[in-house]
Coordinates of C-alpha atoms in Angstrom, one line a residue:
X24 CA -1.4 10.4 44.6
X25 CA -0.6 10.7 40.7
X26 CA 1.2 7.2 40.6
X27 CA -2.0 5.3 41.6
X28 CA -4.3 7.7 39.7
X29 CA -2.1 6.7 37.0
X30 CA -2.2 3.5 37.6
X31 CA -6.2 2.8 38.1
X32 CA -6.8 4.2 35.6
X33 CA -4.3 2.7 32.8
X34 CA -2.5 5.9 32.2
X35 CA 1.1 4.4 33.1
X36 CA 0.7 1.1 30.9
X37 CA 2.5 0.0 28.7
X38 CA 1.1 0.0 24.7
X39 CA 0.7 -3.3 23.2
X40 CA 0.7 -3.3 19.5
X41 CA -2.9 -5.6 19.0
X42 CA -3.3 -7.4 15.6
X43 CA -5.8 -6.1 13.8
X44 CA -5.4 -7.6 10.7
X45 CA -4.2 -11.2 8.6
X46 CA -0.9 -11.7 7.8
X47 CA -0.4 -10.8 4.0
X48 CA 3.4 -12.6 4.1
X49 CA 7.3 -11.7 6.3
X50 CA 10.1 -9.9 7.0
X51 CA 13.2 -11.3 8.3
X52 CA 14.9 -8.1 10.2
X53 CA 18.5 -9.2 9.7
X54 CA 19.8 -10.0 13.3
X55 CA 17.0 -7.9 15.2
X56 CA 13.6 -9.8 14.3
X57 CA 10.9 -10.6 12.6
X58 CA 7.7 -8.8 11.7
X59 CA 4.6 -9.6 9.7
X60 CA 3.4 -7.4 6.2
X61 CA 0.2 -6.5 6.1
X62 CA -1.5 -5.9 2.2
X63 CA -0.1 -3.4 0.5
X64 CA 2.6 -3.4 2.5
X65 CA 6.5 -4.4 0.9
X66 CA 9.8 -5.1 1.9
X67 CA 12.6 -3.1 -0.4
X68 CA 15.6 -5.5 -1.1
X69 CA 18.0 -3.3 -1.0
X70 CA 17.4 -0.4 1.7
X71 CA 19.0 2.9 0.6
X72 CA 21.5 4.4 3.2
X73 CA 19.3 7.4 5.7
X74 CA 19.9 11.5 4.2
X75 CA 19.0 13.9 5.8
X76 CA 16.9 17.2 5.0
X77 CA 19.7 18.3 2.3
X78 CA 20.1 14.5 1.0
X79 CA 23.8 14.0 2.8
X80 CA 24.5 10.7 3.6
X81 CA 23.1 9.9 7.7
X82 CA 25.9 7.3 8.3
X83 CA 22.8 5.0 9.1
X84 CA 21.5 1.7 6.3
X85 CA 18.1 0.3 7.5
X86 CA 18.5 -2.9 8.6
X87 CA 14.4 -3.3 7.1
X88 CA 12.8 -0.7 4.9
X89 CA 9.1 -1.5 4.2
X90 CA 7.3 0.8 1.1
X91 CA 3.2 1.2 0.4
X92 CA 2.9 2.1 -2.8
X93 CA -0.4 5.1 -3.3
X94 CA -0.8 7.4 -6.6
X95 CA 0.6 10.2 -5.6
X96 CA 3.1 8.9 -3.5
X97 CA 4.9 5.4 -1.5
X98 CA 4.8 5.4 2.4
X99 CA 8.1 4.1 3.5
X100 CA 8.8 2.0 7.2
X101 CA 12.2 1.9 8.6
X102 CA 14.4 -0.5 10.8
X103 CA 17.6 0.5 12.2
X104 CA 19.9 -0.5 14.4
X105 CA 22.9 1.4 16.8
X106 CA 24.4 -0.6 19.2
X107 CA 25.4 1.0 22.3
X108 CA 24.0 -0.5 25.8
X109 CA 22.1 0.9 29.0
X110 CA 20.2 3.1 27.3
X111 CA 17.9 4.4 29.3
X112 CA 14.0 6.4 27.4
X113 CA 11.6 8.2 29.4
X114 CA 9.6 11.0 28.2
X115 CA 10.9 13.2 27.3
X116 CA 12.4 11.4 24.5
X117 CA 9.3 11.9 23.2
X118 CA 9.7 15.5 23.6
X119 CA 12.5 15.2 21.9
X120 CA 10.9 13.8 18.8
X121 CA 8.7 16.2 18.4
X122 CA 11.8 19.2 17.5
X123 CA 12.4 16.9 14.5
X124 CA 9.1 17.6 12.9
X125 CA 9.2 21.4 12.8
X126 CA 5.5 22.7 13.4
X127 CA 3.9 19.5 13.7
X128 CA 2.2 18.6 17.8
X129 CA 2.4 15.8 19.6
X130 CA -0.5 13.4 20.2
X131 CA 1.0 9.8 21.5
X132 CA 3.7 9.9 23.9
X133 CA 3.7 5.8 25.2
X134 CA 5.6 3.1 27.0
X135 CA 5.3 1.0 24.2
X136 CA 5.6 -2.6 25.1
X137 CA 7.0 -5.6 21.6
X138 CA 7.3 -8.6 22.4
X139 CA 8.1 -8.1 25.9
X140 CA 10.8 -5.9 24.9
X141 CA 9.5 -2.1 26.4
X142 CA 10.3 1.4 25.1
X143 CA 8.7 4.2 23.9
X144 CA 6.6 6.0 20.5
X145 CA 5.8 8.7 19.8
X146 CA 3.0 9.8 17.3
X147 CA 3.4 13.7 16.1
X148 CA 1.8 15.1 13.2
X149 CA 0.6 18.4 11.2
X150 CA -1.1 19.1 8.6
X151 CA 0.0 17.1 5.6
X152 CA 1.9 14.1 7.7
X153 CA 1.5 11.6 10.9
X154 CA 5.1 10.3 11.7
X155 CA 5.8 7.4 14.4
X156 CA 8.3 6.9 15.6
X157 CA 9.9 4.0 17.9
X158 CA 12.9 3.2 20.0
X159 CA 12.8 -0.7 21.7
X160 CA 16.8 -0.4 24.3
X161 CA 17.7 -3.7 24.2
X162 CA 20.8 -5.2 26.1
X163 CA 23.5 -5.0 23.4
X164 CA 21.6 -2.8 20.6
X165 CA 19.3 -0.4 20.9
X166 CA 16.2 -0.3 18.1
X167 CA 14.8 2.9 16.4
X168 CA 11.5 2.7 14.0
X169 CA 10.1 4.6 11.8
X170 CA 6.3 5.2 9.3
X171 CA 5.1 8.8 8.6
X172 CA 1.9 8.6 6.3
X173 CA -0.7 11.0 5.3
X174 CA -3.0 12.9 8.2
X175 CA -6.1 12.3 6.5
X176 CA -5.9 8.3 6.7
X177 CA -3.4 8.1 9.4
X178 CA -5.6 6.2 11.5
X179 CA -6.8 3.5 8.6
X180 CA -2.4 3.0 8.1
X181 CA -2.6 3.0 12.0
X182 CA -4.7 -0.6 11.2
X183 CA -2.0 -1.9 8.8
X184 CA 1.1 -0.6 11.6
X185 CA -0.3 -1.5 14.5
X186 CA -0.5 -5.0 13.0
X187 CA 2.8 -5.6 12.0
X188 CA 4.4 -5.2 14.9
X189 CA 1.7 -7.1 17.0
X190 CA 3.1 -10.2 15.1
X191 CA 6.8 -8.6 16.6
X192 CA 9.5 -10.7 17.6
X193 CA 13.3 -11.0 18.2
X194 CA 15.8 -12.7 16.9
X195 CA 17.8 -13.6 20.6

C-alpha cells in the first residue's frame, strides 16, 4: 500500500534536473563527462587535492573544480570519482551525508536521474551553509559531487547548479 501511495504521489520518482538558465560555457570532466557552465561559475585550471577539516590530504584530487566569486568568499563545486563497481546507493546514504555536517538538518534525500544514470542527491543545511552532495554509481566507478553555498541564497544558487546538472553528458 505504501508503495502504491508513493507512486500515485510521485514521491519515488527520480529527480531530473531542469535547465533554467542559458549556458555560458562548457567544461569537460576527464574520463567522466561534460556539463555546461553558467555565469558566474568558471572551471579552475588545476584542481588541488582535497583536505580534511584539519588540513590533511584526503587522498583525492577532484576531476573538476568550479568556482563562483563572491565578495565574502568564493564558492566551489567539485567532482571526483572512485574506482569501484557494484555500488548500491539507497536512502541511508543521505543519512550518512548528514553525519558529515554536524548541526545540519536534512532538507532533501532523493533519487537523482543524471543523464539516465540513477544516483542519489542530498541537501543538508545549517544557519550558514547549504550543501548538496551527489553520488552516481557507474559500472567501473562512482562519481561524487559537492557544492556548498550560503543558506540565505541557496535557492538562487540551486537554479545555477541545477541548470549545469541538466546539461550533463557521460563520456562513455
